[in-house]
């Protein structure tokens, strides 16, 4: 039995009813590989790579959730998602340097620190996705 994948983002439905053998995604509890006959579950996603067997595109999911049903339906709802092919190494590296400067040289309140640190972790994830 194949999995039936739907991938949804604020920009619309990116993938609908795609049949695949395997989906690998990062959850808040670690990497999760979904195969046919996986148990039903609902989970929160963390920043990390999304691999879909048989699909050349790789994605970075920054946050979201997934639902797996007994019939093999897998729905991933990503709050923020990007194709790795859209990433630019130089842009990411420049952003990381700017963020590090802000984190090391500015007095930030707790909320601002959390927001900037989250951006920093996003950029590091992107760099990792590109093998840097």
mmCIF file of C-alpha atoms in Angstrom:
data_model
loop_
_atom_site.group_PDB
_atom_site.id
_atom_site.type_symbol
_atom_site.label_atom_id
_atom_site.label_comp_id
_atom_site.label_asym_id
_atom_site.label_seq_id
_atom_site.Cartn_x
_atom_site.Cartn_y
_atom_site.Cartn_z
ATOM 1 C CA UNK A 1 0.000 0.000 0.000
ATOM 2 C CA UNK A 2 1.309 3.451 -0.904
ATOM 3 C CA UNK A 3 0.999 6.600 1.149
ATOM 4 C CA UNK A 4 -1.203 9.401 -0.199
ATOM 5 C CA UNK A 5 0.440 12.734 0.586
ATOM 6 C CA UNK A 6 -1.056 16.217 0.756
ATOM 7 C CA UNK A 7 1.260 19.151 1.448
ATOM 8 C CA UNK A 8 -0.398 22.446 2.338
ATOM 9 C CA UNK A 9 1.071 25.852 3.158
ATOM 10 C CA UNK A 10 -0.304 29.377 3.535
ATOM 11 C CA UNK A 11 0.457 29.739 -0.183
ATOM 12 C CA UNK A 12 -1.922 26.929 -1.103
ATOM 13 C CA UNK A 13 -1.761 23.243 -1.777
ATOM 14 C CA UNK A 14 1.746 22.348 -2.952
ATOM 15 C CA UNK A 15 1.112 18.610 -3.363
ATOM 16 C CA UNK A 16 -2.234 16.824 -3.622
ATOM 17 C CA UNK A 17 -2.874 13.072 -3.533
ATOM 18 C CA UNK A 18 0.734 12.153 -4.367
ATOM 19 C CA UNK A 19 1.350 8.423 -4.053
ATOM 20 C CA UNK A 20 4.699 7.611 -2.467
ATOM 21 C CA UNK A 21 6.461 4.859 -0.540
ATOM 22 C CA UNK A 22 8.079 7.025 2.102
ATOM 23 C CA UNK A 23 8.016 10.492 3.659
ATOM 24 C CA UNK A 24 10.681 11.739 6.074
ATOM 25 C CA UNK A 25 10.140 14.896 8.111
ATOM 26 C CA UNK A 26 11.459 16.531 11.293
ATOM 27 C CA UNK A 27 9.066 16.489 14.224
ATOM 28 C CA UNK A 28 9.546 18.158 17.593
ATOM 29 C CA UNK A 29 10.566 14.720 18.912
ATOM 30 C CA UNK A 30 13.089 13.997 16.150
ATOM 31 C CA UNK A 31 13.183 12.749 12.589
ATOM 32 C CA UNK A 32 10.135 10.760 11.554
ATOM 33 C CA UNK A 33 10.022 8.342 8.624
ATOM 34 C CA UNK A 34 6.533 7.425 7.513
ATOM 35 C CA UNK A 35 5.994 4.168 5.631
ATOM 36 C CA UNK A 36 2.833 2.377 4.565
ATOM 37 C CA UNK A 37 0.784 0.972 7.434
ATOM 38 C CA UNK A 38 2.229 3.559 9.829
ATOM 39 C CA UNK A 39 0.128 3.970 12.945
ATOM 40 C CA UNK A 40 -2.306 6.847 13.069
ATOM 41 C CA UNK A 41 -0.864 9.939 14.630
ATOM 42 C CA UNK A 42 -0.912 13.691 14.861
ATOM 43 C CA UNK A 43 2.402 15.466 15.354
ATOM 44 C CA UNK A 44 4.044 18.858 15.530
ATOM 45 C CA UNK A 45 6.781 19.595 13.030
ATOM 46 C CA UNK A 46 10.056 21.322 13.752
ATOM 47 C CA UNK A 47 12.433 22.997 11.336
ATOM 48 C CA UNK A 48 14.131 20.474 9.118
ATOM 49 C CA UNK A 49 14.160 18.750 5.769
ATOM 50 C CA UNK A 50 11.165 17.100 4.179
ATOM 51 C CA UNK A 51 12.044 14.199 1.880
ATOM 52 C CA UNK A 52 9.367 12.620 -0.291
ATOM 53 C CA UNK A 53 10.324 9.370 -1.998
ATOM 54 C CA UNK A 54 10.099 9.759 -5.774
ATOM 55 C CA UNK A 55 10.092 13.588 -5.696
ATOM 56 C CA UNK A 56 13.240 15.445 -6.755
ATOM 57 C CA UNK A 57 12.374 18.598 -4.819
ATOM 58 C CA UNK A 58 13.425 18.765 -1.202
ATOM 59 C CA UNK A 59 11.770 21.174 1.180
ATOM 60 C CA UNK A 60 12.585 22.853 4.447
ATOM 61 C CA UNK A 61 9.643 22.923 6.808
ATOM 62 C CA UNK A 62 10.083 25.541 9.517
ATOM 63 C CA UNK A 63 7.036 24.561 11.570
ATOM 64 C CA UNK A 64 3.662 22.960 11.172
ATOM 65 C CA UNK A 65 1.895 19.714 11.883
ATOM 66 C CA UNK A 66 1.130 16.394 10.272
ATOM 67 C CA UNK A 67 -1.647 13.872 10.418
ATOM 68 C CA UNK A 68 -1.372 10.226 9.448
ATOM 69 C CA UNK A 69 -4.546 8.207 8.987
ATOM 70 C CA UNK A 70 -5.027 4.453 8.979
ATOM 71 C CA UNK A 71 -5.805 4.443 5.243
ATOM 72 C CA UNK A 72 -2.285 5.757 4.467
ATOM 73 C CA UNK A 73 -3.289 9.394 4.014
ATOM 74 C CA UNK A 74 -0.601 11.802 5.192
ATOM 75 C CA UNK A 75 -1.357 15.504 5.464
ATOM 76 C CA UNK A 76 1.415 17.969 6.190
ATOM 77 C CA UNK A 77 0.406 21.527 6.990
ATOM 78 C CA UNK A 78 3.466 23.761 6.985
ATOM 79 C CA UNK A 79 3.277 27.248 8.469
ATOM 80 C CA UNK A 80 6.394 28.134 6.499
ATOM 81 C CA UNK A 81 8.087 26.046 3.815
ATOM 82 C CA UNK A 82 10.701 26.561 1.102
ATOM 83 C CA UNK A 83 12.179 24.423 -1.642
ATOM 84 C CA UNK A 84 15.891 23.950 -1.096
ATOM 85 C CA UNK A 85 16.426 24.873 -4.758
ATOM 86 C CA UNK A 86 15.243 28.412 -3.910
ATOM 87 C CA UNK A 87 17.966 28.945 -1.303
ATOM 88 C CA UNK A 88 21.083 31.049 -1.927
ATOM 89 C CA UNK A 89 24.183 30.131 0.095
ATOM 90 C CA UNK A 90 25.707 33.642 0.005
ATOM 91 C CA UNK A 91 22.451 35.249 1.108
ATOM 92 C CA UNK A 92 22.147 32.782 3.994
ATOM 93 C CA UNK A 93 25.758 33.287 5.083
ATOM 94 C CA UNK A 94 25.342 37.081 5.006
ATOM 95 C CA UNK A 95 22.147 36.801 7.046
ATOM 96 C CA UNK A 96 23.891 34.584 9.607
ATOM 97 C CA UNK A 97 26.706 37.125 10.061
ATOM 98 C CA UNK A 98 24.184 39.950 10.530
ATOM 99 C CA UNK A 99 22.178 37.933 13.046
ATOM 100 C CA UNK A 100 25.320 36.918 14.976
ATOM 101 C CA UNK A 101 26.338 40.573 15.154
ATOM 102 C CA UNK A 102 22.933 41.534 16.555
ATOM 103 C CA UNK A 103 22.939 38.686 19.069
ATOM 104 C CA UNK A 104 26.449 39.547 20.281
ATOM 105 C CA UNK A 105 26.342 43.335 20.215
ATOM 106 C CA UNK A 106 22.837 44.514 21.013
ATOM 107 C CA UNK A 107 20.827 44.643 24.181
ATOM 108 C CA UNK A 108 17.718 42.669 23.322
ATOM 109 C CA UNK A 109 14.628 42.091 25.396
ATOM 110 C CA UNK A 110 13.537 38.475 25.795
ATOM 111 C CA UNK A 111 10.963 38.558 22.987
ATOM 112 C CA UNK A 112 13.372 40.147 20.528
ATOM 113 C CA UNK A 113 16.099 37.665 21.463
ATOM 114 C CA UNK A 114 13.734 34.725 20.903
ATOM 115 C CA UNK A 115 12.641 36.104 17.519
ATOM 116 C CA UNK A 116 16.191 36.744 16.297
ATOM 117 C CA UNK A 117 17.469 33.435 17.635
ATOM 118 C CA UNK A 118 14.677 31.650 15.764
ATOM 119 C CA UNK A 119 15.771 33.384 12.546
ATOM 120 C CA UNK A 120 19.336 32.277 13.282
ATOM 121 C CA UNK A 121 18.253 28.649 13.689
ATOM 122 C CA UNK A 122 16.249 28.883 10.443
ATOM 123 C CA UNK A 123 19.328 30.110 8.539
ATOM 124 C CA UNK A 124 21.519 27.366 10.053
ATOM 125 C CA UNK A 125 18.938 24.775 8.986
ATOM 126 C CA UNK A 126 18.973 26.200 5.453
ATOM 127 C CA UNK A 127 22.762 26.097 5.326
ATOM 128 C CA UNK A 128 22.720 22.506 6.551
ATOM 129 C CA UNK A 129 20.149 21.594 3.895
ATOM 130 C CA UNK A 130 22.557 22.861 1.250
ATOM 131 C CA UNK A 131 25.376 20.754 2.653
ATOM 132 C CA UNK A 132 27.367 23.723 3.938
#
